[in-house]
mmCIF file of C-alpha atoms in Angstrom:
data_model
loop_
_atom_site.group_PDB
_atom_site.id
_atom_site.type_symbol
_atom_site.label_atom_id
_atom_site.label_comp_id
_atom_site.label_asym_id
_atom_site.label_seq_id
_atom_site.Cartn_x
_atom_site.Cartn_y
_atom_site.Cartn_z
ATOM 1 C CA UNK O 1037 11.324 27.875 -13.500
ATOM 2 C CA UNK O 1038 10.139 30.821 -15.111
ATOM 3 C CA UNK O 1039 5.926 31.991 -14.118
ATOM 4 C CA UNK O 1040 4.439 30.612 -17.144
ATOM 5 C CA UNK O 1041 5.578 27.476 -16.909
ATOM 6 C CA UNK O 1042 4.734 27.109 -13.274
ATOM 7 C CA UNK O 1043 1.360 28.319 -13.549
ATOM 8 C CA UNK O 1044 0.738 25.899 -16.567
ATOM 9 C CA UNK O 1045 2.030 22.713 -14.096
ATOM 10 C CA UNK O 1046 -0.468 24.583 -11.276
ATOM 11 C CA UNK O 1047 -3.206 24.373 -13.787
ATOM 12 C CA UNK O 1048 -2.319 20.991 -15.106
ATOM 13 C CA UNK O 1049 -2.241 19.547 -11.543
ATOM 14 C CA UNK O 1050 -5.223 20.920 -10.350
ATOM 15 C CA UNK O 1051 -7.187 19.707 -13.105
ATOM 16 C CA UNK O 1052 -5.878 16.316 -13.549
ATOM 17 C CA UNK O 1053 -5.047 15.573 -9.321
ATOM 18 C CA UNK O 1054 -8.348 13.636 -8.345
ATOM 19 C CA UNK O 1055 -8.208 11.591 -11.782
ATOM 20 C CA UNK O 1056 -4.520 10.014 -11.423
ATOM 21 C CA UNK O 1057 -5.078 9.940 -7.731
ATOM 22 C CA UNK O 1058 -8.148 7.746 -8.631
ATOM 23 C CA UNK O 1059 -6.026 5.798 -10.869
ATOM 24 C CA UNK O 1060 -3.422 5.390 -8.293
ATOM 25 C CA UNK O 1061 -5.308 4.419 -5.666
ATOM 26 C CA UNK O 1062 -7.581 1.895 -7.729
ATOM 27 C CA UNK O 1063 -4.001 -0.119 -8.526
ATOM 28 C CA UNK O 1064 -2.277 0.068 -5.249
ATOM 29 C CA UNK O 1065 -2.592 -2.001 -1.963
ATOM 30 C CA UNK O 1066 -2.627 0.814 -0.025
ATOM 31 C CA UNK O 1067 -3.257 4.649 0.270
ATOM 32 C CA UNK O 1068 0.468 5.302 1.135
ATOM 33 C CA UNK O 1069 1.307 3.215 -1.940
ATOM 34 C CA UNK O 1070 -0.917 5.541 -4.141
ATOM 35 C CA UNK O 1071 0.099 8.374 -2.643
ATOM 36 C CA UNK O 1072 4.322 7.901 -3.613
ATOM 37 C CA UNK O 1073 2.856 6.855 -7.266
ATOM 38 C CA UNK O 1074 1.021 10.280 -7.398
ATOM 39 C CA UNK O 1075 3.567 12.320 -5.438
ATOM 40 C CA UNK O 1076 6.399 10.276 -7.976
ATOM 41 C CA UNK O 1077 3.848 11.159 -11.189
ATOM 42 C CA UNK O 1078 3.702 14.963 -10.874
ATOM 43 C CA UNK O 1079 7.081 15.558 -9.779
ATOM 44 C CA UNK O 1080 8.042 13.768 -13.281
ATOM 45 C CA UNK O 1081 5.012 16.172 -14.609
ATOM 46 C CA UNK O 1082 6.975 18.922 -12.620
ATOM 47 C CA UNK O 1083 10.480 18.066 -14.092
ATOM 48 C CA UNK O 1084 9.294 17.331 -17.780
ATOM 49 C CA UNK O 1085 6.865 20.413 -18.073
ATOM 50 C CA UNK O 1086 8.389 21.020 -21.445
ATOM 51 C CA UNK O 1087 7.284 17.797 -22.587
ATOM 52 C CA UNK O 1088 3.740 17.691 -21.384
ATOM 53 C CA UNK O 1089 1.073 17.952 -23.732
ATOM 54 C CA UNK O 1090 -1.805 20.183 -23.814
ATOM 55 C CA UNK O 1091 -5.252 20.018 -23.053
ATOM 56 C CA UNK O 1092 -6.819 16.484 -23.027
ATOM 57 C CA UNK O 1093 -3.216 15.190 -23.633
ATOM 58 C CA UNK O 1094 -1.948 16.077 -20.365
ATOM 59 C CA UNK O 1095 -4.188 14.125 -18.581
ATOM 60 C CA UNK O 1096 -3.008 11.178 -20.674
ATOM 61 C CA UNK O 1097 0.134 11.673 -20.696
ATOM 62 C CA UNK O 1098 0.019 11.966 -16.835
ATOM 63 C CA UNK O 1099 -1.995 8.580 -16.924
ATOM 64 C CA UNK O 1100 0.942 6.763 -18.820
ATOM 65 C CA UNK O 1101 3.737 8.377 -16.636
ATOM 66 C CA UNK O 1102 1.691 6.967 -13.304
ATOM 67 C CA UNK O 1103 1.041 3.631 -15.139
ATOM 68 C CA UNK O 1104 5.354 3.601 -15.275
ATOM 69 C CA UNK O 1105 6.102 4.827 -11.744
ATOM 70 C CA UNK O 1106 3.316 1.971 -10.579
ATOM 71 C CA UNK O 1107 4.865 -0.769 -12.482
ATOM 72 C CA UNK O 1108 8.282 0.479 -11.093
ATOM 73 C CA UNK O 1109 6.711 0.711 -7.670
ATOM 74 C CA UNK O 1110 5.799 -2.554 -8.265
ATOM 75 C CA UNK O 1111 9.156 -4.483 -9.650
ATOM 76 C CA UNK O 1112 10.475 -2.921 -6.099
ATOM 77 C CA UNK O 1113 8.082 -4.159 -4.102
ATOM 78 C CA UNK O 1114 8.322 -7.698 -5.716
ATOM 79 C CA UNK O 1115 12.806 -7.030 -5.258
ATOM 80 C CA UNK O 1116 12.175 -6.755 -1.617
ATOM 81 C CA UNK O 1117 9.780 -8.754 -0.800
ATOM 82 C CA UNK O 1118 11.879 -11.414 -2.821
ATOM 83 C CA UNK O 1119 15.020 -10.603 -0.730
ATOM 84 C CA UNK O 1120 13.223 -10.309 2.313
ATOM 85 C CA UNK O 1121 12.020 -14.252 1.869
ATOM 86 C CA UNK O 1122 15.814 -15.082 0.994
ATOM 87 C CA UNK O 1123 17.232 -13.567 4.063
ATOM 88 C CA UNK O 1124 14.637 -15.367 5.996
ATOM 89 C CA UNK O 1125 15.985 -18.763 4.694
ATOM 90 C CA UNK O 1126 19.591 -17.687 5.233
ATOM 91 C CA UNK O 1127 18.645 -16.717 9.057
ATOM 92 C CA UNK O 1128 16.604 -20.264 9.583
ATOM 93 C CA UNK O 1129 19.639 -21.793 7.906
ATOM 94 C CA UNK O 1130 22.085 -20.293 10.356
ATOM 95 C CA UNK O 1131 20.163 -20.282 13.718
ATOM 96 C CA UNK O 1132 19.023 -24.104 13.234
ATOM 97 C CA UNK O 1133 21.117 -26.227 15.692
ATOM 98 C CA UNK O 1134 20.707 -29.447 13.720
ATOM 99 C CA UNK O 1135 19.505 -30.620 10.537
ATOM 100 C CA UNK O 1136 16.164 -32.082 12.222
ATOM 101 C CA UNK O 1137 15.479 -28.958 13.938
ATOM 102 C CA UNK O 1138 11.906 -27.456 13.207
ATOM 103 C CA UNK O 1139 12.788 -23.767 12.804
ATOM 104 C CA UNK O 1140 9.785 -21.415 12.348
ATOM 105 C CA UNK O 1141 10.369 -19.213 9.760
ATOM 106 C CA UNK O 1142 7.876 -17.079 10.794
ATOM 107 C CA UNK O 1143 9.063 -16.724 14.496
ATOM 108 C CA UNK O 1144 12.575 -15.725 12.797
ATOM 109 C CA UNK O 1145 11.070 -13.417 10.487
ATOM 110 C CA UNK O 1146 9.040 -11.695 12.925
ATOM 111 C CA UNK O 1147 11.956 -11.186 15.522
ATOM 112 C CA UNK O 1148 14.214 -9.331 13.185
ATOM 113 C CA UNK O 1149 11.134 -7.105 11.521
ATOM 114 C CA UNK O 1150 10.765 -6.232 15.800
ATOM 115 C CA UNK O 1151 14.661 -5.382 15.798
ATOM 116 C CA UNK O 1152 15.125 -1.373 15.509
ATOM 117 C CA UNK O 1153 15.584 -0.511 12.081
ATOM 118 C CA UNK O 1154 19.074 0.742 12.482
ATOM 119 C CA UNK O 1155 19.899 -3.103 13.472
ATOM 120 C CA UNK O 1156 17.868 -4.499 10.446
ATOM 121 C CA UNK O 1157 19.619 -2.193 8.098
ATOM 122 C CA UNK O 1158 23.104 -3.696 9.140
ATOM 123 C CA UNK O 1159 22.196 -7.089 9.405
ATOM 124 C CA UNK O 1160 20.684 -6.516 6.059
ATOM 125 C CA UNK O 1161 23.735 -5.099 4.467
ATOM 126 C CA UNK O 1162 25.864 -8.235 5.826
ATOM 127 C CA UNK O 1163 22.821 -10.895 4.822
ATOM 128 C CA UNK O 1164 21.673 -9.441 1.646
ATOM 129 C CA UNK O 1165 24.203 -7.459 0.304
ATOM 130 C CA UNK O 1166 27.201 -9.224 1.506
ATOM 131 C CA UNK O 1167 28.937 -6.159 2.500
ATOM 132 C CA UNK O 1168 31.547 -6.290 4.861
ATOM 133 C CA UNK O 1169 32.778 -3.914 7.428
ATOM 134 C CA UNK O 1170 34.435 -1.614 5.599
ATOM 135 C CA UNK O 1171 31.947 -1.170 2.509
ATOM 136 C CA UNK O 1172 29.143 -1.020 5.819
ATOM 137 C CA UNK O 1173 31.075 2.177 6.663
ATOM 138 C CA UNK O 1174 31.559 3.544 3.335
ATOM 139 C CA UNK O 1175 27.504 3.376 3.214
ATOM 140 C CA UNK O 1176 26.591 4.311 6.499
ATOM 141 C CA UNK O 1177 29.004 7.729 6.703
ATOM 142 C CA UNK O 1178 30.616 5.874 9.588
ATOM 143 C CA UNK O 1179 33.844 4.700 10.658
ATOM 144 C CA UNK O 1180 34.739 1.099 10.581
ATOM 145 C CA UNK O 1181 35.177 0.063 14.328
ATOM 146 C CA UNK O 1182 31.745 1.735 14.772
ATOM 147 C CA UNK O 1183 30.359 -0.518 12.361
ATOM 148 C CA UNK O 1184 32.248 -3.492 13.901
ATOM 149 C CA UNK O 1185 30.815 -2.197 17.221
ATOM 150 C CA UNK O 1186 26.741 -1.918 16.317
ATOM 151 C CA UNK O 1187 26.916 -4.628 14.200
ATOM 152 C CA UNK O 1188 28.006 -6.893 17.226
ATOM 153 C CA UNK O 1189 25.355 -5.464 19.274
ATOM 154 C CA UNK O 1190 22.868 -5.692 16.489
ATOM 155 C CA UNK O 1191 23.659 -9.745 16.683
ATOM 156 C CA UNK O 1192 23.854 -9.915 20.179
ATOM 157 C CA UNK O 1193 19.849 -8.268 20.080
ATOM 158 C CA UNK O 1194 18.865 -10.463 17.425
ATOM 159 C CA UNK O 1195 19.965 -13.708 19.338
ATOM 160 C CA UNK O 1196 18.234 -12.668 22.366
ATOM 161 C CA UNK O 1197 14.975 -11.643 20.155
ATOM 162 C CA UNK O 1198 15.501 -15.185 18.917
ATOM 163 C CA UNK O 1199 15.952 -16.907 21.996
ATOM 164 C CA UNK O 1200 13.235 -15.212 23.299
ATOM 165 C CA UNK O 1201 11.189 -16.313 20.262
ATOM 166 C CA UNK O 1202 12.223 -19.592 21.394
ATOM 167 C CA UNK O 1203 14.654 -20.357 18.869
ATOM 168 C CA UNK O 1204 17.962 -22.202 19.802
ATOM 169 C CA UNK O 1205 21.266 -19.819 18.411
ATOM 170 C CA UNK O 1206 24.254 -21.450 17.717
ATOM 171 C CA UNK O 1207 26.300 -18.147 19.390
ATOM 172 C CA UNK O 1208 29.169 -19.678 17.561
ATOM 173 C CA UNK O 1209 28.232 -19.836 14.483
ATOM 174 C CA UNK O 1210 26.532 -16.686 14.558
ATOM 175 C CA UNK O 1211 30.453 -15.245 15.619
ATOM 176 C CA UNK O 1212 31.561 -17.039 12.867
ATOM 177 C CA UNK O 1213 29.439 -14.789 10.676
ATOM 178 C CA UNK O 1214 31.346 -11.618 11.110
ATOM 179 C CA UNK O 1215 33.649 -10.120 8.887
#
């Protein structure tokens, strides 16, 4: 990028910063949240600089590119929140022992958000994506056996965090699970 145009973004930024910070953080739940809309609003700024208006209309435009990146920060918050309350139901589904047993959700939800993420992340890729070994690999940069290897011990934790929770786990139906 050549000087002028990096000076004009320097200028644009410092003058506009605290007002779609401001804007951001008035709309989000949290300061992190604000924080990736801003950080995700000027590097769009920073990318487009050809396209950004001058004077007044910068700040505008900057106000209508962080009113996109919020609504698409968001529709992904809503996505995983959704998927997060399927795989709960899919895990209370296969750790009940019998169709009158009172699973806790809640108890089942909080033991896997407890496992290390690297378990969560495979046990999410089998529950919510449906991926199987192979594709887990292809993902992961790994080969297949070690996926077949940390996914069983990634299991074998949850069941204990379970049982611990005091959940009963059918061990063969969660065996029956793998792929």
């Amino acid at each position: 990028m050549d000087e002028r145009r990096r000076s004009r973004f320097e200028a644009v930024y410092a003058d506009t910063y605290e007002q779609i910070l401001g804007y951001a953080v008035r709309r989000c739940a949290s300061p992190d949240d604000a924080a990736d809309v801003v950080a995700e609003t000027f590097a769009i700024a920073w990318r487009r600089i050809d396209q950004l208006p001058g004077g007044d209309g910068a700040r505008l435009w900057l106000y209508g590119v962080a009113r996109n990146v919020l609504a698409n920060h968001r529709r992904g918050t809503a996505r995983h929140q959704a998927r997060t309350v399927e795989l709960d139901l899919d895990l209370a589904d296969l750790y009940a022992t019998t169709p009158d047993a009172s699973v806790e959700r809640g108890v089942i939800a909080m033991a896997f958000r407890d496992l290390p993420a690297d378990d969560r992340e495979l046990l999410a890729l089998v529950g919510w994506e449906g991926l199987e070994r192979g594709e887990i690999a292809a993902v992961l940069g790994c080969s297949r056996n070690a996926v077949r290897i940390r996914l069983h011990r990634a299991r074998k934790r949850f069941a204990r965090a379970l049982e611990a929770a005091g959940v009963q786990v059918d061990r063969v139906a969660l065996a029956g699970r793998q792929r």
